[in-house]
Amino acid sequence: GAGVSQSPSNKVTEKGKDVELRCDPISGHTALYWYRQSLGQGLEFLIYFQGNSAPDKSGLPSDRFSAERTGGSVSTLTIQRTQQEDSAVYLCASSLAGGPDYEQYFGPGTRLTVT
Amino acid sequence: GDSVTQMEGPVTLSEEAFLTINCTYTATGYPSLFWYVQYPGEGLQLLLKATKADDKGSNKGFEATYRKETTSFHLEKGSVQVSDSAVYFCARHQAGTALIFGKGTTLSVSS
Protein backbone atom coordinates (compact mmCIF):
# COMPACT_ATOMS: atom_id res chain seq x y z
CA GLY A 1 0.00 0.00 0.00
CA ALA A 2 0.95 3.64 -0.21
CA GLY A 3 3.41 4.95 2.33
CA VAL A 4 3.74 8.39 3.84
CA SER A 5 4.10 11.01 1.15
CA GLN A 6 5.42 14.54 1.45
CA SER A 7 5.44 17.50 -0.86
CA PRO A 8 7.30 19.26 -2.20
CA SER A 9 10.41 17.10 -2.19
CA ASN A 10 12.59 20.19 -2.44
CA LYS A 11 11.86 23.81 -1.62
CA VAL A 12 14.15 26.79 -2.03
CA THR A 13 12.92 30.03 -0.54
CA GLU A 14 14.25 33.45 0.27
CA LYS A 15 14.85 34.52 3.83
CA GLY A 16 11.76 36.14 5.27
CA LYS A 17 9.25 34.27 3.11
CA ASP A 18 6.63 31.86 4.46
CA VAL A 19 6.60 28.19 3.41
CA GLU A 20 4.10 25.35 3.71
CA LEU A 21 5.12 21.71 3.76
CA ARG A 22 2.57 18.96 3.28
CA CYS A 23 2.32 15.43 4.66
CA ASP A 24 -0.08 12.68 3.61
CA PRO A 25 0.03 9.92 6.23
CA ILE A 26 -0.77 6.28 5.67
CA SER A 27 -4.53 5.82 5.48
CA GLY A 28 -6.00 4.82 8.83
CA HIS A 29 -3.05 6.03 10.88
CA THR A 30 -4.27 8.21 13.73
CA ALA A 31 -0.88 9.48 14.90
CA LEU A 32 1.24 11.90 12.88
CA TYR A 33 4.65 13.36 13.70
CA TRP A 34 6.90 16.05 12.26
CA TYR A 35 10.67 15.92 12.70
CA ARG A 36 13.53 18.01 11.40
CA GLN A 37 16.88 16.63 10.23
CA SER A 38 19.70 19.13 10.02
CA LEU A 39 23.48 18.96 9.96
CA GLY A 40 24.91 19.09 13.43
CA GLN A 41 21.54 18.70 15.13
CA GLY A 42 20.50 15.28 13.96
CA LEU A 43 16.81 14.43 14.04
CA GLU A 44 14.63 16.64 16.22
CA PHE A 45 10.99 16.17 17.14
CA LEU A 46 8.76 19.10 16.24
CA ILE A 47 5.08 18.27 16.78
CA TYR A 48 2.78 15.29 17.29
CA PHE A 49 -0.91 14.79 16.48
CA GLN A 50 -3.01 11.97 17.90
CA GLY A 51 -6.59 11.66 16.77
CA ASN A 52 -8.69 14.60 17.94
CA SER A 53 -6.49 15.40 20.92
CA ALA A 54 -4.65 18.69 21.24
CA PRO A 55 -1.27 18.37 19.49
CA ASP A 56 1.98 18.09 21.41
CA LYS A 57 3.86 21.18 20.22
CA SER A 58 6.72 20.89 22.68
CA GLY A 59 9.37 20.48 19.98
CA LEU A 60 8.57 23.54 17.90
CA PRO A 61 11.67 25.77 17.99
CA SER A 62 9.88 29.10 17.79
CA ASP A 63 6.47 30.69 17.26
CA ARG A 64 7.30 31.03 13.58
CA PHE A 65 6.53 27.32 13.29
CA SER A 66 2.99 25.97 13.30
CA ALA A 67 1.20 22.89 12.05
CA GLU A 68 -2.31 21.71 11.54
CA ARG A 69 -3.94 18.46 10.67
CA THR A 70 -7.23 18.65 8.82
CA GLY A 71 -9.84 15.94 9.16
CA GLY A 72 -7.43 13.70 10.99
CA SER A 73 -5.46 13.06 7.81
CA VAL A 74 -3.32 15.51 5.84
CA SER A 75 -1.01 17.77 7.81
CA THR A 76 0.64 21.06 6.88
CA LEU A 77 3.72 22.46 8.59
CA THR A 78 4.04 26.23 8.14
CA ILE A 79 7.18 28.23 8.74
CA GLN A 80 6.72 31.98 8.75
CA ARG A 81 9.44 34.51 8.04
CA THR A 82 11.97 31.79 7.25
CA GLN A 83 15.54 32.11 8.47
CA GLN A 84 18.69 30.45 7.15
CA GLU A 85 18.85 28.24 10.24
CA ASP A 86 15.51 26.73 9.16
CA SER A 87 17.31 24.99 6.29
CA ALA A 88 16.91 21.26 6.91
CA VAL A 89 15.08 18.16 5.80
CA TYR A 90 11.60 18.05 7.31
CA LEU A 91 10.33 14.54 7.90
CA CYS A 92 6.80 13.41 8.53
CA ALA A 93 5.91 10.07 10.10
CA SER A 94 2.66 8.32 10.92
CA SER A 95 1.69 5.36 13.06
CA LEU A 96 -1.47 3.36 13.59
CA ALA A 97 -1.78 4.92 17.03
CA GLY A 98 0.41 6.81 19.45
CA GLY A 99 2.86 5.18 21.83
CA PRO A 100 5.90 2.91 21.71
CA ASP A 101 4.03 -0.20 20.56
CA TYR A 102 3.28 1.30 17.15
CA GLU A 103 5.97 1.63 14.49
CA GLN A 104 6.43 5.06 13.01
CA TYR A 105 6.60 5.07 9.20
CA PHE A 106 8.56 7.93 7.72
CA GLY A 107 8.06 9.84 4.52
CA PRO A 108 10.91 10.77 2.15
CA GLY A 109 11.12 14.29 3.55
CA THR A 110 11.09 17.82 2.19
CA ARG A 111 14.48 19.46 1.79
CA LEU A 112 14.11 23.15 2.63
CA THR A 113 16.82 25.59 1.65
CA VAL A 114 16.55 29.19 2.82
CA THR A 115 18.77 31.56 0.84
CA GLY B 1 17.08 16.26 29.90
CA ASP B 2 16.46 12.89 28.33
CA SER B 3 18.80 12.17 25.45
CA VAL B 4 20.39 9.57 23.21
CA THR B 5 24.12 9.50 22.52
CA GLN B 6 25.66 7.39 19.80
CA MET B 7 29.19 7.06 18.55
CA GLU B 8 30.22 9.53 15.91
CA GLY B 9 31.12 8.29 12.50
CA PRO B 10 31.92 7.70 9.89
CA VAL B 11 32.58 4.04 10.49
CA THR B 12 34.48 2.44 7.61
CA LEU B 13 34.70 -1.34 7.40
CA SER B 14 35.60 -4.04 4.94
CA GLU B 15 32.99 -6.57 3.90
CA GLU B 16 32.51 -9.39 6.44
CA ALA B 17 33.93 -7.34 9.31
CA PHE B 18 32.23 -7.16 12.70
CA LEU B 19 30.21 -4.05 13.42
CA THR B 20 29.42 -2.33 16.69
CA ILE B 21 27.74 1.05 16.93
CA ASN B 22 27.47 2.24 20.51
CA CYS B 23 24.35 3.90 21.86
CA THR B 24 23.55 5.07 25.38
CA TYR B 25 20.51 6.88 26.68
CA THR B 26 19.35 8.88 29.65
CA ALA B 27 15.78 8.50 30.81
CA THR B 28 13.41 8.28 33.67
CA GLY B 29 12.11 4.76 33.72
CA TYR B 30 12.55 2.23 30.96
CA PRO B 31 11.61 3.62 27.56
CA SER B 32 11.32 1.53 24.41
CA LEU B 33 14.51 1.67 22.35
CA PHE B 34 14.95 1.58 18.59
CA TRP B 35 17.47 1.49 15.79
CA TYR B 36 16.45 3.20 12.55
CA VAL B 37 18.35 3.03 9.27
CA GLN B 38 18.48 5.44 6.35
CA TYR B 39 19.85 3.92 3.15
CA PRO B 40 21.18 6.30 0.48
CA GLY B 41 18.32 8.03 -1.28
CA GLU B 42 15.68 6.36 0.87
CA GLY B 43 13.53 7.32 3.83
CA LEU B 44 14.12 6.43 7.44
CA GLN B 45 12.95 2.95 8.37
CA LEU B 46 12.79 0.91 11.53
CA LEU B 47 15.56 -1.69 11.79
CA LEU B 48 14.83 -3.22 15.20
CA LYS B 49 13.44 -2.41 18.62
CA ALA B 50 13.33 -3.59 22.23
CA THR B 51 10.58 -2.64 24.63
CA LYS B 52 11.93 -3.77 28.01
CA ALA B 53 15.15 -4.49 29.83
CA ASP B 54 17.15 -7.53 28.62
CA ASP B 55 15.08 -7.72 25.43
CA LYS B 56 17.07 -8.35 22.26
CA GLY B 57 15.88 -6.83 19.02
CA SER B 58 17.07 -8.41 15.79
CA ASN B 59 16.57 -7.98 12.06
CA LYS B 60 18.61 -8.55 8.88
CA GLY B 61 21.49 -9.98 10.92
CA PHE B 62 21.64 -6.94 13.20
CA GLU B 63 21.10 -7.27 16.95
CA ALA B 64 20.84 -4.95 19.93
CA THR B 65 20.22 -5.80 23.59
CA TYR B 66 18.49 -3.46 26.01
CA ARG B 67 20.90 -3.11 28.96
CA LYS B 68 19.37 -1.17 31.83
CA GLU B 69 22.50 -1.53 33.99
CA THR B 70 24.59 0.38 31.49
CA THR B 71 21.67 2.28 29.87
CA SER B 72 22.91 1.06 26.51
CA PHE B 73 21.50 -0.37 23.29
CA HIS B 74 24.53 -1.09 21.13
CA LEU B 75 23.96 -2.27 17.55
CA GLU B 76 25.98 -5.26 16.34
CA LYS B 77 26.34 -7.34 13.23
CA GLY B 78 28.71 -10.23 12.83
CA SER B 79 29.50 -9.82 9.14
CA VAL B 80 28.64 -6.60 7.33
CA GLN B 81 27.91 -6.34 3.62
CA VAL B 82 28.33 -3.50 1.17
CA SER B 83 24.54 -3.18 1.13
CA ASP B 84 24.60 -2.28 4.84
CA SER B 85 26.17 1.08 4.02
CA ALA B 86 23.76 3.62 5.46
CA VAL B 87 23.19 6.02 8.32
CA TYR B 88 22.06 4.39 11.56
CA PHE B 89 20.08 6.20 14.24
CA CYS B 90 19.51 5.08 17.80
CA ALA B 91 16.27 6.35 19.33
CA ARG B 92 14.07 6.13 22.41
CA HIS B 93 10.48 7.02 23.08
CA GLN B 94 9.70 10.18 24.93
CA ALA B 95 6.69 9.99 27.25
CA GLY B 96 5.11 7.46 24.93
CA THR B 97 4.80 9.78 21.99
CA ALA B 98 7.61 11.15 19.87
CA LEU B 99 11.05 9.68 19.34
CA ILE B 100 14.30 11.18 20.58
CA PHE B 101 17.09 10.35 18.15
CA GLY B 102 20.84 10.24 18.39
CA LYS B 103 22.76 12.20 15.78
CA GLY B 104 23.31 9.24 13.52
CA THR B 105 26.33 7.15 12.56
CA THR B 106 27.37 6.77 8.94
CA LEU B 107 28.56 3.28 8.03
CA SER B 108 30.53 2.70 4.87
CA VAL B 109 31.36 -0.88 3.87
CA SER B 110 33.80 -1.60 1.06
CA SER B 111 34.28 -4.83 -0.86
PDB file of C-alpha atoms in Angstrom:
ATOM      1  CA  GLY A   1       0.000   0.000   0.000  1.00  0.00           C
ATOM      2  CA  ALA A   2       0.947   3.642  -0.211  1.00  0.00           C
ATOM      3  CA  GLY A   3       3.408   4.945   2.327  1.00  0.00           C
ATOM      4  CA  VAL A   4       3.740   8.389   3.840  1.00  0.00           C
ATOM      5  CA  SER A   5       4.100  11.014   1.153  1.00  0.00           C
ATOM      6  CA  GLN A   6       5.420  14.536   1.449  1.00  0.00           C
ATOM      7  CA  SER A   7       5.436  17.503  -0.857  1.00  0.00           C
ATOM      8  CA  PRO A   8       7.299  19.263  -2.196  1.00  0.00           C
ATOM      9  CA  SER A   9      10.414  17.104  -2.194  1.00  0.00           C
ATOM     10  CA  ASN A  10      12.593  20.187  -2.443  1.00  0.00           C
ATOM     11  CA  LYS A  11      11.862  23.806  -1.624  1.00  0.00           C
ATOM     12  CA  VAL A  12      14.150  26.791  -2.032  1.00  0.00           C
ATOM     13  CA  THR A  13      12.922  30.029  -0.538  1.00  0.00           C
ATOM     14  CA  GLU A  14      14.254  33.452   0.266  1.00  0.00           C
ATOM     15  CA  LYS A  15      14.852  34.521   3.829  1.00  0.00           C
ATOM     16  CA  GLY A  16      11.757  36.142   5.266  1.00  0.00           C
ATOM     17  CA  LYS A  17       9.248  34.271   3.112  1.00  0.00           C
ATOM     18  CA  ASP A  18       6.631  31.856   4.463  1.00  0.00           C
ATOM     19  CA  VAL A  19       6.597  28.188   3.409  1.00  0.00           C
ATOM     20  CA  GLU A  20       4.102  25.348   3.714  1.00  0.00           C
ATOM     21  CA  LEU A  21       5.123  21.708   3.760  1.00  0.00           C
ATOM     22  CA  ARG A  22       2.574  18.957   3.280  1.00  0.00           C
ATOM     23  CA  CYS A  23       2.324  15.434   4.661  1.00  0.00           C
ATOM     24  CA  ASP A  24      -0.084  12.683   3.615  1.00  0.00           C
ATOM     25  CA  PRO A  25       0.027   9.916   6.228  1.00  0.00           C
ATOM     26  CA  ILE A  26      -0.773   6.277   5.671  1.00  0.00           C
ATOM     27  CA  SER A  27      -4.530   5.815   5.482  1.00  0.00           C
ATOM     28  CA  GLY A  28      -5.996   4.820   8.830  1.00  0.00           C
ATOM     29  CA  HIS A  29      -3.046   6.033  10.881  1.00  0.00           C
ATOM     30  CA  THR A  30      -4.266   8.208  13.726  1.00  0.00           C
ATOM     31  CA  ALA A  31      -0.875   9.478  14.899  1.00  0.00           C
ATOM     32  CA  LEU A  32       1.241  11.902  12.884  1.00  0.00           C
ATOM     33  CA  TYR A  33       4.648  13.362  13.702  1.00  0.00           C
ATOM     34  CA  TRP A  34       6.895  16.050  12.264  1.00  0.00           C
ATOM     35  CA  TYR A  35      10.670  15.917  12.703  1.00  0.00           C
ATOM     36  CA  ARG A  36      13.533  18.012  11.397  1.00  0.00           C
ATOM     37  CA  GLN A  37      16.882  16.632  10.231  1.00  0.00           C
ATOM     38  CA  SER A  38      19.701  19.126  10.019  1.00  0.00           C
ATOM     39  CA  LEU A  39      23.481  18.962   9.960  1.00  0.00           C
ATOM     40  CA  GLY A  40      24.906  19.090  13.433  1.00  0.00           C
ATOM     41  CA  GLN A  41      21.537  18.700  15.134  1.00  0.00           C
ATOM     42  CA  GLY A  42      20.497  15.277  13.957  1.00  0.00           C
ATOM     43  CA  LEU A  43      16.814  14.426  14.041  1.00  0.00           C
ATOM     44  CA  GLU A  44      14.625  16.644  16.221  1.00  0.00           C
ATOM     45  CA  PHE A  45      10.993  16.171  17.144  1.00  0.00           C
ATOM     46  CA  LEU A  46       8.765  19.104  16.239  1.00  0.00           C
ATOM     47  CA  ILE A  47       5.084  18.275  16.777  1.00  0.00           C
ATOM     48  CA  TYR A  48       2.778  15.285  17.294  1.00  0.00           C
ATOM     49  CA  PHE A  49      -0.906  14.792  16.483  1.00  0.00           C
ATOM     50  CA  GLN A  50      -3.007  11.968  17.896  1.00  0.00           C
ATOM     51  CA  GLY A  51      -6.589  11.663  16.774  1.00  0.00           C
ATOM     52  CA  ASN A  52      -8.694  14.605  17.940  1.00  0.00           C
ATOM     53  CA  SER A  53      -6.489  15.398  20.918  1.00  0.00           C
ATOM     54  CA  ALA A  54      -4.649  18.691  21.243  1.00  0.00           C
ATOM     55  CA  PRO A  55      -1.270  18.369  19.490  1.00  0.00           C
ATOM     56  CA  ASP A  56       1.983  18.086  21.409  1.00  0.00           C
ATOM     57  CA  LYS A  57       3.859  21.179  20.223  1.00  0.00           C
ATOM     58  CA  SER A  58       6.721  20.890  22.685  1.00  0.00           C
ATOM     59  CA  GLY A  59       9.367  20.477  19.982  1.00  0.00           C
ATOM     60  CA  LEU A  60       8.566  23.539  17.897  1.00  0.00           C
ATOM     61  CA  PRO A  61      11.670  25.766  17.991  1.00  0.00           C
ATOM     62  CA  SER A  62       9.881  29.103  17.788  1.00  0.00           C
ATOM     63  CA  ASP A  63       6.475  30.687  17.262  1.00  0.00           C
ATOM     64  CA  ARG A  64       7.303  31.027  13.579  1.00  0.00           C
ATOM     65  CA  PHE A  65       6.531  27.316  13.295  1.00  0.00           C
ATOM     66  CA  SER A  66       2.990  25.968  13.304  1.00  0.00           C
ATOM     67  CA  ALA A  67       1.201  22.893  12.051  1.00  0.00           C
ATOM     68  CA  GLU A  68      -2.315  21.711  11.536  1.00  0.00           C
ATOM     69  CA  ARG A  69      -3.943  18.460  10.671  1.00  0.00           C
ATOM     70  CA  THR A  70      -7.229  18.649   8.820  1.00  0.00           C
ATOM     71  CA  GLY A  71      -9.838  15.938   9.157  1.00  0.00           C
ATOM     72  CA  GLY A  72      -7.426  13.696  10.990  1.00  0.00           C
ATOM     73  CA  SER A  73      -5.461  13.059   7.811  1.00  0.00           C
ATOM     74  CA  VAL A  74      -3.321  15.511   5.841  1.00  0.00           C
ATOM     75  CA  SER A  75      -1.012  17.768   7.812  1.00  0.00           C
ATOM     76  CA  THR A  76       0.638  21.060   6.880  1.00  0.00           C
ATOM     77  CA  LEU A  77       3.722  22.465   8.586  1.00  0.00           C
ATOM     78  CA  THR A  78       4.040  26.227   8.140  1.00  0.00           C
ATOM     79  CA  ILE A  79       7.183  28.232   8.743  1.00  0.00           C
ATOM     80  CA  GLN A  80       6.718  31.977   8.749  1.00  0.00           C
ATOM     81  CA  ARG A  81       9.443  34.509   8.041  1.00  0.00           C
ATOM     82  CA  THR A  82      11.969  31.793   7.246  1.00  0.00           C
ATOM     83  CA  GLN A  83      15.536  32.113   8.468  1.00  0.00           C
ATOM     84  CA  GLN A  84      18.693  30.451   7.154  1.00  0.00           C
ATOM     85  CA  GLU A  85      18.855  28.237  10.237  1.00  0.00           C
ATOM     86  CA  ASP A  86      15.514  26.733   9.162  1.00  0.00           C
ATOM     87  CA  SER A  87      17.308  24.991   6.292  1.00  0.00           C
ATOM     88  CA  ALA A  88      16.910  21.264   6.915  1.00  0.00           C
ATOM     89  CA  VAL A  89      15.076  18.156   5.799  1.00  0.00           C
ATOM     90  CA  TYR A  90      11.604  18.051   7.312  1.00  0.00           C
ATOM     91  CA  LEU A  91      10.335  14.536   7.901  1.00  0.00           C
ATOM     92  CA  CYS A  92       6.802  13.411   8.532  1.00  0.00           C
ATOM     93  CA  ALA A  93       5.906  10.071  10.101  1.00  0.00           C
ATOM     94  CA  SER A  94       2.664   8.317  10.920  1.00  0.00           C
ATOM     95  CA  SER A  95       1.695   5.355  13.058  1.00  0.00           C
ATOM     96  CA  LEU A  96      -1.470   3.356  13.588  1.00  0.00           C
ATOM     97  CA  ALA A  97      -1.778   4.916  17.031  1.00  0.00           C
ATOM     98  CA  GLY A  98       0.407   6.809  19.454  1.00  0.00           C
ATOM     99  CA  GLY A  99       2.860   5.185  21.826  1.00  0.00           C
ATOM    100  CA  PRO A 100       5.905   2.908  21.705  1.00  0.00           C
ATOM    101  CA  ASP A 101       4.034  -0.201  20.558  1.00  0.00           C
ATOM    102  CA  TYR A 102       3.283   1.295  17.154  1.00  0.00           C
ATOM    103  CA  GLU A 103       5.968   1.625  14.494  1.00  0.00           C
ATOM    104  CA  GLN A 104       6.426   5.058  13.010  1.00  0.00           C
ATOM    105  CA  TYR A 105       6.602   5.068   9.204  1.00  0.00           C
ATOM    106  CA  PHE A 106       8.558   7.925   7.715  1.00  0.00           C
ATOM    107  CA  GLY A 107       8.057   9.839   4.518  1.00  0.00           C
ATOM    108  CA  PRO A 108      10.906  10.772   2.149  1.00  0.00           C
ATOM    109  CA  GLY A 109      11.122  14.289   3.551  1.00  0.00           C
ATOM    110  CA  THR A 110      11.088  17.819   2.189  1.00  0.00           C
ATOM    111  CA  ARG A 111      14.477  19.464   1.792  1.00  0.00           C
ATOM    112  CA  LEU A 112      14.108  23.147   2.627  1.00  0.00           C
ATOM    113  CA  THR A 113      16.824  25.593   1.653  1.00  0.00           C
ATOM    114  CA  VAL A 114      16.553  29.192   2.817  1.00  0.00           C
ATOM    115  CA  THR A 115      18.774  31.565   0.844  1.00  0.00           C
TER     116      THR A 115
ATOM    117  CA  GLY B   1      17.084  16.264  29.897  1.00  0.00           C
ATOM    118  CA  ASP B   2      16.464  12.893  28.329  1.00  0.00           C
ATOM    119  CA  SER B   3      18.801  12.168  25.455  1.00  0.00           C
ATOM    120  CA  VAL B   4      20.389   9.570  23.213  1.00  0.00           C
ATOM    121  CA  THR B   5      24.117   9.496  22.525  1.00  0.00           C
ATOM    122  CA  GLN B   6      25.659   7.389  19.804  1.00  0.00           C
ATOM    123  CA  MET B   7      29.189   7.062  18.554  1.00  0.00           C
ATOM    124  CA  GLU B   8      30.220   9.527  15.913  1.00  0.00           C
ATOM    125  CA  GLY B   9      31.117   8.289  12.499  1.00  0.00           C
ATOM    126  CA  PRO B  10      31.925   7.703   9.885  1.00  0.00           C
ATOM    127  CA  VAL B  11      32.584   4.038  10.486  1.00  0.00           C
ATOM    128  CA  THR B  12      34.479   2.442   7.613  1.00  0.00           C
ATOM    129  CA  LEU B  13      34.696  -1.340   7.404  1.00  0.00           C
ATOM    130  CA  SER B  14      35.603  -4.037   4.942  1.00  0.00           C
ATOM    131  CA  GLU B  15      32.991  -6.565   3.899  1.00  0.00           C
ATOM    132  CA  GLU B  16      32.508  -9.391   6.438  1.00  0.00           C
ATOM    133  CA  ALA B  17      33.934  -7.337   9.306  1.00  0.00           C
ATOM    134  CA  PHE B  18      32.230  -7.165  12.703  1.00  0.00           C
ATOM    135  CA  LEU B  19      30.210  -4.050  13.418  1.00  0.00           C
ATOM    136  CA  THR B  20      29.424  -2.326  16.689  1.00  0.00           C
ATOM    137  CA  ILE B  21      27.745   1.053  16.931  1.00  0.00           C
ATOM    138  CA  ASN B  22      27.469   2.245  20.509  1.00  0.00           C
ATOM    139  CA  CYS B  23      24.347   3.899  21.864  1.00  0.00           C
ATOM    140  CA  THR B  24      23.550   5.073  25.375  1.00  0.00           C
ATOM    141  CA  TYR B  25      20.508   6.884  26.684  1.00  0.00           C
ATOM    142  CA  THR B  26      19.346   8.878  29.653  1.00  0.00           C
ATOM    143  CA  ALA B  27      15.784   8.505  30.807  1.00  0.00           C
ATOM    144  CA  THR B  28      13.407   8.282  33.673  1.00  0.00           C
ATOM    145  CA  GLY B  29      12.109   4.759  33.724  1.00  0.00           C
ATOM    146  CA  TYR B  30      12.554   2.230  30.955  1.00  0.00           C
ATOM    147  CA  PRO B  31      11.610   3.620  27.561  1.00  0.00           C
ATOM    148  CA  SER B  32      11.318   1.532  24.412  1.00  0.00           C
ATOM    149  CA  LEU B  33      14.514   1.668  22.354  1.00  0.00           C
ATOM    150  CA  PHE B  34      14.954   1.584  18.591  1.00  0.00           C
ATOM    151  CA  TRP B  35      17.468   1.490  15.788  1.00  0.00           C
ATOM    152  CA  TYR B  36      16.447   3.197  12.550  1.00  0.00           C
ATOM    153  CA  VAL B  37      18.353   3.033   9.266  1.00  0.00           C
ATOM    154  CA  GLN B  38      18.478   5.445   6.350  1.00  0.00           C
ATOM    155  CA  TYR B  39      19.849   3.923   3.152  1.00  0.00           C
ATOM    156  CA  PRO B  40      21.184   6.301   0.479  1.00  0.00           C
ATOM    157  CA  GLY B  41      18.316   8.033  -1.283  1.00  0.00           C
ATOM    158  CA  GLU B  42      15.676   6.357   0.874  1.00  0.00           C
ATOM    159  CA  GLY B  43      13.529   7.318   3.835  1.00  0.00           C
ATOM    160  CA  LEU B  44      14.115   6.432   7.443  1.00  0.00           C
ATOM    161  CA  GLN B  45      12.952   2.946   8.365  1.00  0.00           C
ATOM    162  CA  LEU B  46      12.787   0.907  11.529  1.00  0.00           C
ATOM    163  CA  LEU B  47      15.559  -1.694  11.790  1.00  0.00           C
ATOM    164  CA  LEU B  48      14.826  -3.222  15.196  1.00  0.00           C
ATOM    165  CA  LYS B  49      13.442  -2.414  18.622  1.00  0.00           C
ATOM    166  CA  ALA B  50      13.328  -3.587  22.229  1.00  0.00           C
ATOM    167  CA  THR B  51      10.579  -2.642  24.631  1.00  0.00           C
ATOM    168  CA  LYS B  52      11.933  -3.767  28.012  1.00  0.00           C
ATOM    169  CA  ALA B  53      15.154  -4.494  29.828  1.00  0.00           C
ATOM    170  CA  ASP B  54      17.150  -7.526  28.620  1.00  0.00           C
ATOM    171  CA  ASP B  55      15.084  -7.721  25.434  1.00  0.00           C
ATOM    172  CA  LYS B  56      17.065  -8.350  22.259  1.00  0.00           C
ATOM    173  CA  GLY B  57      15.876  -6.831  19.023  1.00  0.00           C
ATOM    174  CA  SER B  58      17.075  -8.410  15.793  1.00  0.00           C
ATOM    175  CA  ASN B  59      16.570  -7.981  12.058  1.00  0.00           C
ATOM    176  CA  LYS B  60      18.605  -8.549   8.881  1.00  0.00           C
ATOM    177  CA  GLY B  61      21.489  -9.979  10.919  1.00  0.00           C
ATOM    178  CA  PHE B  62      21.638  -6.938  13.205  1.00  0.00           C
ATOM    179  CA  GLU B  63      21.100  -7.270  16.946  1.00  0.00           C
ATOM    180  CA  ALA B  64      20.843  -4.951  19.927  1.00  0.00           C
ATOM    181  CA  THR B  65      20.224  -5.800  23.585  1.00  0.00           C
ATOM    182  CA  TYR B  66      18.485  -3.456  26.015  1.00  0.00           C
ATOM    183  CA  ARG B  67      20.897  -3.114  28.963  1.00  0.00           C
ATOM    184  CA  LYS B  68      19.373  -1.170  31.834  1.00  0.00           C
ATOM    185  CA  GLU B  69      22.503  -1.526  33.994  1.00  0.00           C
ATOM    186  CA  THR B  70      24.591   0.382  31.490  1.00  0.00           C
ATOM    187  CA  THR B  71      21.667   2.278  29.874  1.00  0.00           C
ATOM    188  CA  SER B  72      22.908   1.063  26.505  1.00  0.00           C
ATOM    189  CA  PHE B  73      21.497  -0.372  23.287  1.00  0.00           C
ATOM    190  CA  HIS B  74      24.530  -1.091  21.128  1.00  0.00           C
ATOM    191  CA  LEU B  75      23.960  -2.265  17.550  1.00  0.00           C
ATOM    192  CA  GLU B  76      25.980  -5.257  16.338  1.00  0.00           C
ATOM    193  CA  LYS B  77      26.337  -7.341  13.227  1.00  0.00           C
ATOM    194  CA  GLY B  78      28.708 -10.231  12.830  1.00  0.00           C
ATOM    195  CA  SER B  79      29.502  -9.818   9.137  1.00  0.00           C
ATOM    196  CA  VAL B  80      28.640  -6.599   7.327  1.00  0.00           C
ATOM    197  CA  GLN B  81      27.907  -6.344   3.622  1.00  0.00           C
ATOM    198  CA  VAL B  82      28.329  -3.496   1.174  1.00  0.00           C
ATOM    199  CA  SER B  83      24.541  -3.180   1.127  1.00  0.00           C
ATOM    200  CA  ASP B  84      24.599  -2.282   4.843  1.00  0.00           C
ATOM    201  CA  SER B  85      26.175   1.075   4.020  1.00  0.00           C
ATOM    202  CA  ALA B  86      23.763   3.616   5.456  1.00  0.00           C
ATOM    203  CA  VAL B  87      23.193   6.025   8.318  1.00  0.00           C
ATOM    204  CA  TYR B  88      22.060   4.388  11.555  1.00  0.00           C
ATOM    205  CA  PHE B  89      20.082   6.201  14.238  1.00  0.00           C
ATOM    206  CA  CYS B  90      19.512   5.079  17.797  1.00  0.00           C
ATOM    207  CA  ALA B  91      16.271   6.351  19.330  1.00  0.00           C
ATOM    208  CA  ARG B  92      14.073   6.133  22.407  1.00  0.00           C
ATOM    209  CA  HIS B  93      10.475   7.022  23.077  1.00  0.00           C
ATOM    210  CA  GLN B  94       9.701  10.185  24.929  1.00  0.00           C
ATOM    211  CA  ALA B  95       6.690   9.993  27.251  1.00  0.00           C
ATOM    212  CA  GLY B  96       5.111   7.465  24.931  1.00  0.00           C
ATOM    213  CA  THR B  97       4.802   9.783  21.991  1.00  0.00           C
ATOM    214  CA  ALA B  98       7.615  11.146  19.869  1.00  0.00           C
ATOM    215  CA  LEU B  99      11.051   9.683  19.344  1.00  0.00           C
ATOM    216  CA  ILE B 100      14.303  11.180  20.579  1.00  0.00           C
ATOM    217  CA  PHE B 101      17.094  10.349  18.148  1.00  0.00           C
ATOM    218  CA  GLY B 102      20.843  10.238  18.386  1.00  0.00           C
ATOM    219  CA  LYS B 103      22.764  12.204  15.783  1.00  0.00           C
ATOM    220  CA  GLY B 104      23.305   9.238  13.517  1.00  0.00           C
ATOM    221  CA  THR B 105      26.334   7.146  12.557  1.00  0.00           C
ATOM    222  CA  THR B 106      27.370   6.766   8.943  1.00  0.00           C
ATOM    223  CA  LEU B 107      28.555   3.280   8.027  1.00  0.00           C
ATOM    224  CA  SER B 108      30.534   2.701   4.866  1.00  0.00           C
ATOM    225  CA  VAL B 109      31.358  -0.877   3.870  1.00  0.00           C
ATOM    226  CA  SER B 110      33.800  -1.598   1.062  1.00  0.00           C
ATOM    227  CA  SER B 111      34.283  -4.829  -0.858  1.00  0.00           C
TER     228      SER B 111
END
